[in-house]
Tab-separated table of C-alpha atoms (C1' of nucleotides) in Angstrom:
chain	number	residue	atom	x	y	z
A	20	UNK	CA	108.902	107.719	104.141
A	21	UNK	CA	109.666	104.462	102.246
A	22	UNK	CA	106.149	103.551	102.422
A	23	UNK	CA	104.951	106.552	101.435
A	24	UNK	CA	107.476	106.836	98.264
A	25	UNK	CA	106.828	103.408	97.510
A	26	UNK	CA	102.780	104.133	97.411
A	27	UNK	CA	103.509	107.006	95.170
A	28	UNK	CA	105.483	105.379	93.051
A	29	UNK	CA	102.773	102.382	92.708
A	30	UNK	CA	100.231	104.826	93.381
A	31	UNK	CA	97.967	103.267	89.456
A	32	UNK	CA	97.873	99.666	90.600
A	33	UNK	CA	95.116	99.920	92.959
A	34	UNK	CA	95.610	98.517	96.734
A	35	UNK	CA	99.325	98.157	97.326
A	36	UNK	CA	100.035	95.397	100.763
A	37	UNK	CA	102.327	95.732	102.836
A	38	UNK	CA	104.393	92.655	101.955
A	39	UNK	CA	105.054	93.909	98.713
A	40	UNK	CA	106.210	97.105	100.422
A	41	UNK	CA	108.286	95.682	102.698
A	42	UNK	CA	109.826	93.314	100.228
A	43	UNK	CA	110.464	96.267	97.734
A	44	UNK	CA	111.765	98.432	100.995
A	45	UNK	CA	113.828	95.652	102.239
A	46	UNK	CA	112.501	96.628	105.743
A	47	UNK	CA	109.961	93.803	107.652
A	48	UNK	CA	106.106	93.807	106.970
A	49	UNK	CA	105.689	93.464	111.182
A	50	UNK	CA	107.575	96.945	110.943
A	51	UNK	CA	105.522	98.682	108.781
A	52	UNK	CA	101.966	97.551	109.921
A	53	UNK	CA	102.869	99.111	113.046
A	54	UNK	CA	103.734	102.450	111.951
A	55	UNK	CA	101.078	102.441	108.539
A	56	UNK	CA	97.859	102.768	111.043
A	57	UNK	CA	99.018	106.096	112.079
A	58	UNK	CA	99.236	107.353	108.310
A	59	UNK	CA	95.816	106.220	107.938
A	60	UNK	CA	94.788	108.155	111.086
A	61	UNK	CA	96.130	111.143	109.765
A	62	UNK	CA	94.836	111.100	106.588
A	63	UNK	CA	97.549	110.165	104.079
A	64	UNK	CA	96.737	107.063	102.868
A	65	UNK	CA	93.476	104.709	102.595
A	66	UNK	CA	93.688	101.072	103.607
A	67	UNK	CA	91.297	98.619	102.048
A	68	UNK	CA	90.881	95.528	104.280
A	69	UNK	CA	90.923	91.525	103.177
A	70	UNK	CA	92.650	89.555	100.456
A	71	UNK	CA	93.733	91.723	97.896
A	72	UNK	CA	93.399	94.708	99.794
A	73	UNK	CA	96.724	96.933	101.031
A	74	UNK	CA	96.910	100.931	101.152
A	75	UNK	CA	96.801	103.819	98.591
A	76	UNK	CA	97.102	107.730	99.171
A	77	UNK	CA	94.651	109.337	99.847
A	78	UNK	CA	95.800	112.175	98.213
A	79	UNK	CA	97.614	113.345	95.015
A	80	UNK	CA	101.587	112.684	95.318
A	81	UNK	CA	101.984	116.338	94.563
A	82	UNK	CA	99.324	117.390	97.444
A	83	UNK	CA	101.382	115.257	100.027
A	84	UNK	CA	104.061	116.930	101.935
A	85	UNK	CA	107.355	115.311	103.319
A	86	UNK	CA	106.805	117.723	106.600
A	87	UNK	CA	103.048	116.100	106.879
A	88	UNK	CA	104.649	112.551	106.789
A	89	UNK	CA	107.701	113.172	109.322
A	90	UNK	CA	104.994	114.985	111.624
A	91	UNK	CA	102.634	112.793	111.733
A	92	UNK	CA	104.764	109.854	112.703
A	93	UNK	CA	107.129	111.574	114.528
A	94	UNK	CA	105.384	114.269	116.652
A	95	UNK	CA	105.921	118.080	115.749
A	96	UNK	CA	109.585	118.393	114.336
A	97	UNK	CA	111.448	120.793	116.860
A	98	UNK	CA	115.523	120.609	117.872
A	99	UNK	CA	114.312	121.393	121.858
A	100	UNK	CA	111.052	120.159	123.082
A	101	UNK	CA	110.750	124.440	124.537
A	102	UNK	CA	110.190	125.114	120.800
A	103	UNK	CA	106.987	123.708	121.129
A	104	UNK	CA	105.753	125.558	124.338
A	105	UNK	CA	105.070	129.625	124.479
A	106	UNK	CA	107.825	131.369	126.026
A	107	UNK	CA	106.863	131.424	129.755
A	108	UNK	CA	107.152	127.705	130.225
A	109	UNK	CA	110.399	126.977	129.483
A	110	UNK	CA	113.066	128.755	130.830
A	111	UNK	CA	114.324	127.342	134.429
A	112	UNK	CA	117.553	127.483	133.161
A	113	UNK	CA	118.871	131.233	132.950
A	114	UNK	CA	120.464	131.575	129.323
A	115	UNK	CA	117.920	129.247	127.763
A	116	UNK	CA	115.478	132.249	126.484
A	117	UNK	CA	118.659	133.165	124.364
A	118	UNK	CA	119.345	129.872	123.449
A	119	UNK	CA	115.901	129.662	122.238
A	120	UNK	CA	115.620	132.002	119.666
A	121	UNK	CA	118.426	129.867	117.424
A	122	UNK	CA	116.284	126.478	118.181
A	123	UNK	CA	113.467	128.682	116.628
A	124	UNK	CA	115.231	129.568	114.104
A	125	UNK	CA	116.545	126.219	113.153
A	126	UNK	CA	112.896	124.705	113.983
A	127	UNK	CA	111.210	127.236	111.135
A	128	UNK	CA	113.919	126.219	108.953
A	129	UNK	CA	113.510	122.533	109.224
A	130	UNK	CA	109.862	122.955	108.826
A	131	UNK	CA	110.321	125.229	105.483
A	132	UNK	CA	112.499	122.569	103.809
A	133	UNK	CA	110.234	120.064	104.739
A	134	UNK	CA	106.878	121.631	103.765
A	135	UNK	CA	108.287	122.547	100.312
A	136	UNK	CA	109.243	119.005	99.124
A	137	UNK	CA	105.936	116.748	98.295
A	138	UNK	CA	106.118	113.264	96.937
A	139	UNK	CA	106.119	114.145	93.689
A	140	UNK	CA	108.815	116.274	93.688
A	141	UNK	CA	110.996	113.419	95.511
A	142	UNK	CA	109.712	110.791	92.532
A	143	UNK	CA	110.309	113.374	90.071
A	144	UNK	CA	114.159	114.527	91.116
A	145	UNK	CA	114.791	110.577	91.182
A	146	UNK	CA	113.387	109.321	88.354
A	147	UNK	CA	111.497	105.928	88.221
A	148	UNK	CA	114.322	103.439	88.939
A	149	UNK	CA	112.056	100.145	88.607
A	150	UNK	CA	110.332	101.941	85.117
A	151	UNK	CA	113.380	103.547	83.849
A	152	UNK	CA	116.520	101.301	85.215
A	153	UNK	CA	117.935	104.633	86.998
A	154	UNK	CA	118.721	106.031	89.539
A	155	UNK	CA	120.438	109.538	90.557
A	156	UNK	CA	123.464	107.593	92.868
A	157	UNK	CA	124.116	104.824	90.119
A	158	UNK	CA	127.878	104.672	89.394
A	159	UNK	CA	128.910	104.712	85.888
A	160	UNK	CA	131.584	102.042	85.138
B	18	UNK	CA	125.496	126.546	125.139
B	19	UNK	CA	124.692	127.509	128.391
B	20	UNK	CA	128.645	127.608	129.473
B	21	UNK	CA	129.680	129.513	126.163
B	22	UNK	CA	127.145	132.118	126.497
B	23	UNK	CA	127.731	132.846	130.014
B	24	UNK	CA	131.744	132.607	129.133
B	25	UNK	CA	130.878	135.236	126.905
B	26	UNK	CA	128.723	137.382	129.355
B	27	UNK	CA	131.819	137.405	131.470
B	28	UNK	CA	134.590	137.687	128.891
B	29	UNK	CA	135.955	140.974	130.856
B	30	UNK	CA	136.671	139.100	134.041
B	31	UNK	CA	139.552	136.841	134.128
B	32	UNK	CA	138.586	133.430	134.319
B	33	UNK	CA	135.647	131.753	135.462
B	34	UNK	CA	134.849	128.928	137.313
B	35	UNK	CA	132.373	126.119	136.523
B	36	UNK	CA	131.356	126.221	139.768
B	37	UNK	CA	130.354	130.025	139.466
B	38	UNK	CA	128.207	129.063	135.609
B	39	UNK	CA	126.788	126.280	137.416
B	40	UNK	CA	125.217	128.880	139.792
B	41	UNK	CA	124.096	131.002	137.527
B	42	UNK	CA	123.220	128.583	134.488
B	43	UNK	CA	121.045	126.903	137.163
B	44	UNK	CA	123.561	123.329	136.249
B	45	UNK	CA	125.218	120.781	138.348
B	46	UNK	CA	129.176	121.444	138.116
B	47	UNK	CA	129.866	118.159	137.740
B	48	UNK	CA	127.720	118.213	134.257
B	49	UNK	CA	129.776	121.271	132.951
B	50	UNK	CA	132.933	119.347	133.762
B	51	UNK	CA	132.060	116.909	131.811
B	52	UNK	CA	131.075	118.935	128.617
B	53	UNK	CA	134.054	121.896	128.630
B	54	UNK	CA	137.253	119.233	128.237
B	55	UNK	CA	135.379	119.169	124.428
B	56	UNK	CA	135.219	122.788	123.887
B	57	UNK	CA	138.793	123.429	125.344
B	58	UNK	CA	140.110	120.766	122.893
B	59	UNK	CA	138.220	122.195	119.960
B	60	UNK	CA	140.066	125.569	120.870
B	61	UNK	CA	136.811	127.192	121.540
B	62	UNK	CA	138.029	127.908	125.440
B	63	UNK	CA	140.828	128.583	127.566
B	64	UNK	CA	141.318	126.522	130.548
B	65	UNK	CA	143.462	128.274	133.692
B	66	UNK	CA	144.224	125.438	136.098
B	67	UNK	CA	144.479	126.052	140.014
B	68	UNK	CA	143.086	128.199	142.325
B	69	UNK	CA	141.278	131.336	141.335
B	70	UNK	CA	141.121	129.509	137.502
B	71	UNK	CA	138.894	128.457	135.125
B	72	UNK	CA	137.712	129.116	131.702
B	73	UNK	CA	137.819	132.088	129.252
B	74	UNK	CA	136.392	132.141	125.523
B	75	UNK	CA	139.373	131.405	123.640
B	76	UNK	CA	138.297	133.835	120.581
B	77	UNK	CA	135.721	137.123	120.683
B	78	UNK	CA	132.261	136.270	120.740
B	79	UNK	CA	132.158	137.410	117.433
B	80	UNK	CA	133.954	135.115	116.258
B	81	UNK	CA	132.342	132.087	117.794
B	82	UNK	CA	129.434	130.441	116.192
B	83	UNK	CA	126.328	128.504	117.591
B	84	UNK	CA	127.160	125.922	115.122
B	85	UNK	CA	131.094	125.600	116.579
B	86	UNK	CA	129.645	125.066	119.531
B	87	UNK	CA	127.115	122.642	118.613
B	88	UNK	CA	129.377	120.105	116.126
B	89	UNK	CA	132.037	120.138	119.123
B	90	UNK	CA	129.751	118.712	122.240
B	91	UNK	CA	127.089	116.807	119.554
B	92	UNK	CA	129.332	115.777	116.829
B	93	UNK	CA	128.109	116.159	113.068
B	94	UNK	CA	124.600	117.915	112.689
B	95	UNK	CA	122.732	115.915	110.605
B	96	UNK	CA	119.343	114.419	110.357
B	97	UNK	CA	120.016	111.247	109.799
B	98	UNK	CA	123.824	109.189	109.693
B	99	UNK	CA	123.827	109.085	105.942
B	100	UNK	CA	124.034	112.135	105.072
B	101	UNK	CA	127.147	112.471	106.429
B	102	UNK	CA	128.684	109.603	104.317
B	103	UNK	CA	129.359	109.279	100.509
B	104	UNK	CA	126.394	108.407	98.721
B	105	UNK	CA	127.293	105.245	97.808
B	106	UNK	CA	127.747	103.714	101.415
B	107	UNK	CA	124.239	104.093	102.374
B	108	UNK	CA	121.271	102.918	100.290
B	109	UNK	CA	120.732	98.838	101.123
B	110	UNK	CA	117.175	100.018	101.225
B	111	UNK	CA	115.642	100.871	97.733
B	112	UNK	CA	114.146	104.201	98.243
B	113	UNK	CA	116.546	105.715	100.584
B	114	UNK	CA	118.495	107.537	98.150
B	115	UNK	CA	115.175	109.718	97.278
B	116	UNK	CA	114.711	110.421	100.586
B	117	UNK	CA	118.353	111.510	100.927
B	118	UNK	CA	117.745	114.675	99.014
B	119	UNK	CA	115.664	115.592	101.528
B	120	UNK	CA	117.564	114.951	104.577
B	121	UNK	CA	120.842	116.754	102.819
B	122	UNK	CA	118.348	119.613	102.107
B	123	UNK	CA	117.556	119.825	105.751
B	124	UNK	CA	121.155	119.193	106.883
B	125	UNK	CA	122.726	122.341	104.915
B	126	UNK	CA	119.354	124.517	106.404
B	127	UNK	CA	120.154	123.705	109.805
B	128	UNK	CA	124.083	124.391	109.322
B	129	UNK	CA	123.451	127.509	107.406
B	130	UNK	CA	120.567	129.180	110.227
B	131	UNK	CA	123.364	127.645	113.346
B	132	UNK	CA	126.607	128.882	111.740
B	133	UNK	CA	125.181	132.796	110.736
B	134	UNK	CA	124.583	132.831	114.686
B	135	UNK	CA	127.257	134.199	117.037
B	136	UNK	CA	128.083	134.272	120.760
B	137	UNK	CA	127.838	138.094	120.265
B	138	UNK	CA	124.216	137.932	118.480
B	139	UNK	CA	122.549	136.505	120.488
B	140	UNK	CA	123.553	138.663	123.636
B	141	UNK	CA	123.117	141.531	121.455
B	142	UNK	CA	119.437	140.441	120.363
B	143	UNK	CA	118.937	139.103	123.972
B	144	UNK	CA	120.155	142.408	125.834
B	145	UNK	CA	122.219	141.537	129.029
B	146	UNK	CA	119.923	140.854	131.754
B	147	UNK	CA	122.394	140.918	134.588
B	148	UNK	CA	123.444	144.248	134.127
B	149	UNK	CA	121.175	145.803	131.966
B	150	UNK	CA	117.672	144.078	134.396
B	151	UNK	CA	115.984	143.393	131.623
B	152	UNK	CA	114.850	140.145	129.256
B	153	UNK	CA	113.530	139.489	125.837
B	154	UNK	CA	110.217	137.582	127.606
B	155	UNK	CA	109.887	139.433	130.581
B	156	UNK	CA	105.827	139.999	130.893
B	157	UNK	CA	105.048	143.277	131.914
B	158	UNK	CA	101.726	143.882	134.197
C	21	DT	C1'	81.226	78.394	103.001
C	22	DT	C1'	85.781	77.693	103.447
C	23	DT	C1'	90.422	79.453	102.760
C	24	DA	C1'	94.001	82.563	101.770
C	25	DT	C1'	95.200	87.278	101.933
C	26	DA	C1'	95.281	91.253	104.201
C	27	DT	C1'	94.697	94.816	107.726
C	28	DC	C1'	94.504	95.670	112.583
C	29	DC	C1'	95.882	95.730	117.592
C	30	DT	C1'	98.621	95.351	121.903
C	31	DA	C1'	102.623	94.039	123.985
C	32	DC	C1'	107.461	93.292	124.360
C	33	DT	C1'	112.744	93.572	123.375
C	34	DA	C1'	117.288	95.538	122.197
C	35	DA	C1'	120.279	99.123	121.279
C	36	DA	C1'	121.614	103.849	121.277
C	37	DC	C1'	121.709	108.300	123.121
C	38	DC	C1'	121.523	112.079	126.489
C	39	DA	C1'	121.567	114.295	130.902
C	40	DA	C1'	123.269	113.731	135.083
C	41	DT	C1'	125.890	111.606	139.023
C	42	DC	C1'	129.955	109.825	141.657
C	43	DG	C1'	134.598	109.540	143.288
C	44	DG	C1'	138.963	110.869	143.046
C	45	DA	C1'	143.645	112.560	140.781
C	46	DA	C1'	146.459	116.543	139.170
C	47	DT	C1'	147.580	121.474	139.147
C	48	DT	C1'	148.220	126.104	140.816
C	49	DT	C1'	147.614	130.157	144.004
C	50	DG	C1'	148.132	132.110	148.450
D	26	DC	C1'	150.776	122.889	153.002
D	27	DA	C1'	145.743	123.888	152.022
D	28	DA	C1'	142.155	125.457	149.288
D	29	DA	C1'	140.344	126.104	144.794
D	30	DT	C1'	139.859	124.388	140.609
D	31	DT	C1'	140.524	121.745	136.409
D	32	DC	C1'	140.802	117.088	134.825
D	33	DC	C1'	139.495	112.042	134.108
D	34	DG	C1'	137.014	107.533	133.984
D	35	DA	C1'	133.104	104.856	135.200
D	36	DT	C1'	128.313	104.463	136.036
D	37	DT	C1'	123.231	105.390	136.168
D	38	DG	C1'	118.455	106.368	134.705
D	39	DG	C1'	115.335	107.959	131.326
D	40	DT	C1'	113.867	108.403	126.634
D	41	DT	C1'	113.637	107.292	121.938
D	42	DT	C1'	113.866	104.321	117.889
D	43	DA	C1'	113.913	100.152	115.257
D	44	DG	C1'	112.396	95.935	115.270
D	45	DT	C1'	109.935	91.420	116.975
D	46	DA	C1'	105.970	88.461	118.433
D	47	DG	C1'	101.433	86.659	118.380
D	48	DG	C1'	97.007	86.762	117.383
D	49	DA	C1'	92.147	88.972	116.145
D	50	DT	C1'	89.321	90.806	112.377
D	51	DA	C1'	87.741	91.640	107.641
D	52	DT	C1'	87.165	90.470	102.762
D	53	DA	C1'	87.679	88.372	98.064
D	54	DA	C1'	87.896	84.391	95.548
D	55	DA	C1'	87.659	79.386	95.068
DNA sequence: TTTATATCCTACTAAACCAATCGGAATTTG
DNA sequence: CAAATTCCGATTGGTTTAGTAGGATATAAA
């Protein structure tokens, strides 16, 4: 998610690396290259090899949902893995077919939240804090 | 979950054992014992020491909710830790605070689908296959 | 063509969490 | 007292997640 906010948010300077990322992110560049390849795998973002190269969307912010990020770098978002099976295969365990219709419940309602918020709606709600100086959780003093 | 609804399944005779939801549930006893000292301190059950004891639901199943249930053996539901602190303690990293909005979105959408859910709705959607022989994903051939 | 800047790739490590196990003490009924 | 049952603390094994390590490959610019 940091990476892809902070691509959006950089998204006009042409190939963004990783260390600038990371740096930005406070998280480590080592960190990042392992989970970035997978993003590019899936679609999300472009990487352009060699000096001066780094990554950019491959997509408008606003066509780029936070569900399509979590997913793809975190598998398909369920509370219990049976969410993710049909019916028959998961119920061993007596009560867990009634169980299961509140994990579906909760897994349909994850995904909604998730696949209504693109990256442009995040930068939007938060402003530009490096453009603007602010940010939505700054005290006031 | 799997103690509570079968608690509830039984609510009409006297107490019951772990030993006799382990049966049924398909669960080692030993588990449950481990789980139930959390519900019985969260006042969701009733604990009746000795022989011929054991647990009864300590309100009506209409009164108990999935997400009781849930917050007492699992602690806080949340996606990630920081939603569940003050803004202000949890944002080293630059462009956590955007992504924030989205984990509080998913938070309160989880909490909301878990606590509209009762012990008595889901036996009520799920029918009661012990006495009744019959269950929501039966096939029929 | 060399060099610096990047991505790319494959392991490995450390900590946390969850389901489950083990052994035994305390309580109550019959 | 004896059996049934709750109660309690410690431990294990598996999985997941964040993060580290080291080096190979590609490209732009000097």
């Amino acid at each position: 998610m940091h990476i892809m906010v902070d691509l959006a948010r950089h998204a006009d300077e042409g190939p963004i690396s990783l260390k600038s990322v990371a740096e930005r992110q406070k998280l480590s560049e080592h960190y990042l290259e392992q989970l970035v390849p997978e993003l590019r795998k899936a679609g999300l973002v472009k990487s352009i090899r060699g000096a001066q190269g780094g990554y950019v969307l491959a997509k408008k912010p606003e066509n780029i949902y936070i569900g399509d990020v979590i997913r793809v770098l975190e598998g398909p978002i369920a509370p219990v893995e049976c969410t993710n099976q049909s019916g028959e295969d998961c119920c061993e365990k007596t009560d867990f077919c009634v169980n299961r219709e509140v994990w579906v419940k909760v897994r349909d309602s994850i995904n909604d939240v998730v696949d209504s918020i693109s990256l442009a709606d995040l930068l939007k709600d938060a402003g530009n804090p490096e453009s603007e100086g602010m940010n939505l959780f700054e005290e006031v003093d």
